[in-house]
Amino acid sequence: MDWAILGPTRFYIYDLNGDHKEDLVVLPEFYSSPVFYIRNNSGFTPAKNIFFDIPVKASFLNIDDFNKDGIADILVAAHYQKQN
């Protein structure tokens, strides 16, 4: 992954799958769909979107275990979103 070429807007680091390894979530553009990467022994592997049932676009994310059930939760925020 060459982030200098891609120019992502935001990086988020969190253990998404509970394996005690920090995983990576990237918002490639200011208002875009999050891309998930799971850390393994050789680096990061692209992962399926396991958090959303429908396509989601965001400007910002907040990742934490909000309800304290041991599973990562994601809060999605979008600035200046217009309805069509």
Short mmCIF file of the C-alpha atoms (twelve columns), coordinates in Angstrom:
data_MODEL
# 
_entry.id   MODEL 
# 
loop_
_atom_site.group_PDB 
_atom_site.id 
_atom_site.type_symbol 
_atom_site.label_atom_id 
_atom_site.label_alt_id 
_atom_site.label_comp_id 
_atom_site.label_asym_id 
_atom_site.label_seq_id 
_atom_site.Cartn_x 
_atom_site.Cartn_y 
_atom_site.Cartn_z 
_atom_site.pdbx_PDB_model_num 
ATOM 1  C CA . MET A 1  0.000   0.000   0.000  1 
ATOM 2  C CA . ASP A 2  1.562   3.277   -1.075 1 
ATOM 3  C CA . TRP A 3  -0.378  5.908   0.881  1 
ATOM 4  C CA . ALA A 4  1.589   8.757   -0.704 1 
ATOM 5  C CA . ILE A 5  -0.034  7.919   -4.034 1 
ATOM 6  C CA . LEU A 6  -3.504  7.274   -2.629 1 
ATOM 7  C CA . GLY A 7  -3.567  10.336  -0.387 1 
ATOM 8  C CA . PRO A 8  -6.120  9.145   2.184  1 
ATOM 9  C CA . THR A 9  -8.021  11.727  4.171  1 
ATOM 10 C CA . ARG A 10 -8.158  9.858   7.496  1 
ATOM 11 C CA . PHE A 11 -6.554  6.827   9.171  1 
ATOM 12 C CA . TYR A 12 -8.078  4.999   12.142 1 
ATOM 13 C CA . ILE A 13 -6.235  2.343   14.141 1 
ATOM 14 C CA . TYR A 14 -8.222  -0.067  16.310 1 
ATOM 15 C CA . ASP A 15 -8.364  -3.797  17.055 1 
ATOM 16 C CA . LEU A 16 -11.453 -4.520  14.961 1 
ATOM 17 C CA . ASN A 17 -11.525 -8.304  15.280 1 
ATOM 18 C CA . GLY A 18 -10.403 -8.827  18.885 1 
ATOM 19 C CA . ASP A 19 -7.073  -10.536 18.084 1 
ATOM 20 C CA . HIS A 20 -5.059  -7.935  20.067 1 
ATOM 21 C CA . LYS A 21 -3.465  -6.586  16.857 1 
ATOM 22 C CA . GLU A 22 -4.176  -3.043  15.729 1 
ATOM 23 C CA . ASP A 23 -6.118  -3.015  12.466 1 
ATOM 24 C CA . LEU A 24 -6.520  -0.116  10.066 1 
ATOM 25 C CA . VAL A 25 -9.517  1.769   8.680  1 
ATOM 26 C CA . VAL A 26 -8.959  4.325   5.924  1 
ATOM 27 C CA . LEU A 27 -11.258 6.998   4.527  1 
ATOM 28 C CA . PRO A 28 -9.704  7.475   1.080  1 
ATOM 29 C CA . GLU A 29 -11.422 10.819  0.467  1 
ATOM 30 C CA . PHE A 30 -13.222 13.432  2.565  1 
ATOM 31 C CA . TYR A 31 -16.656 11.864  1.904  1 
ATOM 32 C CA . SER A 32 -16.126 8.212   1.013  1 
ATOM 33 C CA . SER A 33 -16.704 4.612   2.051  1 
ATOM 34 C CA . PRO A 34 -14.358 3.290   4.750  1 
ATOM 35 C CA . VAL A 35 -11.818 0.660   3.677  1 
ATOM 36 C CA . PHE A 36 -10.874 -1.954  6.292  1 
ATOM 37 C CA . TYR A 37 -7.503  -3.710  6.671  1 
ATOM 38 C CA . ILE A 38 -6.869  -6.498  9.176  1 
ATOM 39 C CA . ARG A 39 -3.349  -6.879  10.548 1 
ATOM 40 C CA . ASN A 40 -1.736  -10.296 10.217 1 
ATOM 41 C CA . ASN A 41 1.814   -11.580 10.700 1 
ATOM 42 C CA . SER A 42 2.968   -10.225 7.325  1 
ATOM 43 C CA . GLY A 43 1.275   -6.805  7.386  1 
ATOM 44 C CA . PHE A 44 -2.273  -5.781  6.492  1 
ATOM 45 C CA . THR A 45 -4.877  -7.630  4.427  1 
ATOM 46 C CA . PRO A 46 -7.952  -5.961  2.915  1 
ATOM 47 C CA . ALA A 47 -11.060 -7.063  4.808  1 
ATOM 48 C CA . LYS A 48 -14.750 -7.256  4.096  1 
ATOM 49 C CA . ASN A 49 -16.940 -4.516  5.452  1 
ATOM 50 C CA . ILE A 50 -18.337 -6.321  8.503  1 
ATOM 51 C CA . PHE A 51 -19.828 -3.253  10.158 1 
ATOM 52 C CA . PHE A 52 -22.442 -1.981  7.720  1 
ATOM 53 C CA . ASP A 53 -25.319 -3.781  6.030  1 
ATOM 54 C CA . ILE A 54 -25.632 -1.084  3.370  1 
ATOM 55 C CA . PRO A 55 -23.034 1.092   1.617  1 
ATOM 56 C CA . VAL A 56 -21.941 3.921   3.925  1 
ATOM 57 C CA . LYS A 57 -20.042 7.100   3.167  1 
ATOM 58 C CA . ALA A 58 -18.449 9.200   5.881  1 
ATOM 59 C CA . SER A 59 -16.391 12.308  6.503  1 
ATOM 60 C CA . PHE A 60 -15.222 11.154  9.938  1 
ATOM 61 C CA . LEU A 61 -15.369 7.969   12.028 1 
ATOM 62 C CA . ASN A 62 -15.071 7.244   15.723 1 
ATOM 63 C CA . ILE A 63 -14.210 3.635   16.600 1 
ATOM 64 C CA . ASP A 64 -14.603 2.317   20.129 1 
ATOM 65 C CA . ASP A 65 -16.511 -0.278  22.125 1 
ATOM 66 C CA . PHE A 66 -19.321 2.124   22.990 1 
ATOM 67 C CA . ASN A 67 -21.669 -0.461  24.537 1 
ATOM 68 C CA . LYS A 68 -18.861 -2.391  26.309 1 
ATOM 69 C CA . ASP A 69 -19.724 -5.764  24.731 1 
ATOM 70 C CA . GLY A 70 -16.148 -6.472  23.598 1 
ATOM 71 C CA . ILE A 71 -16.896 -5.760  19.919 1 
ATOM 72 C CA . ALA A 72 -15.742 -2.621  18.100 1 
ATOM 73 C CA . ASP A 73 -18.489 -0.138  17.203 1 
ATOM 74 C CA . ILE A 74 -18.235 2.608   14.589 1 
ATOM 75 C CA . LEU A 75 -19.833 6.034   14.786 1 
ATOM 76 C CA . VAL A 76 -20.201 7.624   11.338 1 
ATOM 77 C CA . ALA A 77 -20.287 11.380  10.724 1 
ATOM 78 C CA . ALA A 78 -20.844 13.248  7.484  1 
ATOM 79 C CA . HIS A 79 -20.352 16.984  7.002  1 
ATOM 80 C CA . TYR A 80 -22.520 18.978  4.629  1 
ATOM 81 C CA . GLN A 81 -24.371 15.987  3.259  1 
ATOM 82 C CA . LYS A 82 -27.150 16.972  0.866  1 
ATOM 83 C CA . GLN A 83 -30.226 14.887  0.192  1 
ATOM 84 C CA . ASN A 84 -31.135 14.396  -3.477 1 
# 
